[in-house]
mmCIF file of C-alpha atoms in Angstrom:
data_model
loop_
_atom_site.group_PDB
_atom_site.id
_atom_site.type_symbol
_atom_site.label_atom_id
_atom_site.label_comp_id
_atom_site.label_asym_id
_atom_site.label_seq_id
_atom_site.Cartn_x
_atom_site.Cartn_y
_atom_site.Cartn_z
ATOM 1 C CA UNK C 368 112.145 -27.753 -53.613
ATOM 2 C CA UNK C 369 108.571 -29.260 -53.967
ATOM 3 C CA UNK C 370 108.992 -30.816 -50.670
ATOM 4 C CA UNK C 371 109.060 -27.449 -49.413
ATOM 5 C CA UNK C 372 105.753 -26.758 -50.501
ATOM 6 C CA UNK C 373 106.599 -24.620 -53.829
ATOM 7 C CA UNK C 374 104.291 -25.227 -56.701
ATOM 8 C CA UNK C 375 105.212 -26.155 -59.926
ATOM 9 C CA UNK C 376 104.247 -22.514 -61.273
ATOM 10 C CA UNK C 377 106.119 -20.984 -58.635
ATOM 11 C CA UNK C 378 109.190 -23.311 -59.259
ATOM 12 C CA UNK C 379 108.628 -22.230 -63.215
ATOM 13 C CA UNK C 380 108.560 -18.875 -62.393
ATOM 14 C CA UNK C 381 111.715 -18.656 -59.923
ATOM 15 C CA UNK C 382 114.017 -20.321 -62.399
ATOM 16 C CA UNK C 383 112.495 -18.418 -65.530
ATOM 17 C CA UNK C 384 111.205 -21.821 -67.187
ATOM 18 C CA UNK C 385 108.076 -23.249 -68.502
ATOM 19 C CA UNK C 386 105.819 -25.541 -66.315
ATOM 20 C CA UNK C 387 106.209 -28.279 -69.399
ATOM 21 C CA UNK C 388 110.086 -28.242 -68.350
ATOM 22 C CA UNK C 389 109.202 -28.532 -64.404
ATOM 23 C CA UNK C 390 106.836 -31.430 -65.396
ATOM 24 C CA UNK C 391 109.312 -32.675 -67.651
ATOM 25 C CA UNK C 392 111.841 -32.783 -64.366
ATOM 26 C CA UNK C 393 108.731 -33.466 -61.973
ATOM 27 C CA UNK C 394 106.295 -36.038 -63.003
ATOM 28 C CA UNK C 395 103.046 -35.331 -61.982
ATOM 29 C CA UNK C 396 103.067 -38.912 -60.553
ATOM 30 C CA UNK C 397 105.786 -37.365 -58.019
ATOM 31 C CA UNK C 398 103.418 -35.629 -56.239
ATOM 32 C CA UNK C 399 104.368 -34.553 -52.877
#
């Protein structure tokens, strides 16, 4: 879903979990 332009806080917020588990999932390295 990042490639759709959702943040990571949105993404966190959608799904109900921290940003440390998004980041955990989507390296900031993975940058879009």
């Amino acid at each position: 879903m990042l490639d759709k332009g959702y943040s990571r806080q949105q993404l966190a917020i959608i799904y109900g979990v921290g940003v440390s588990t998004i980041y955990r999932y989507f390296p900031a390295s993975k940058k879009s």
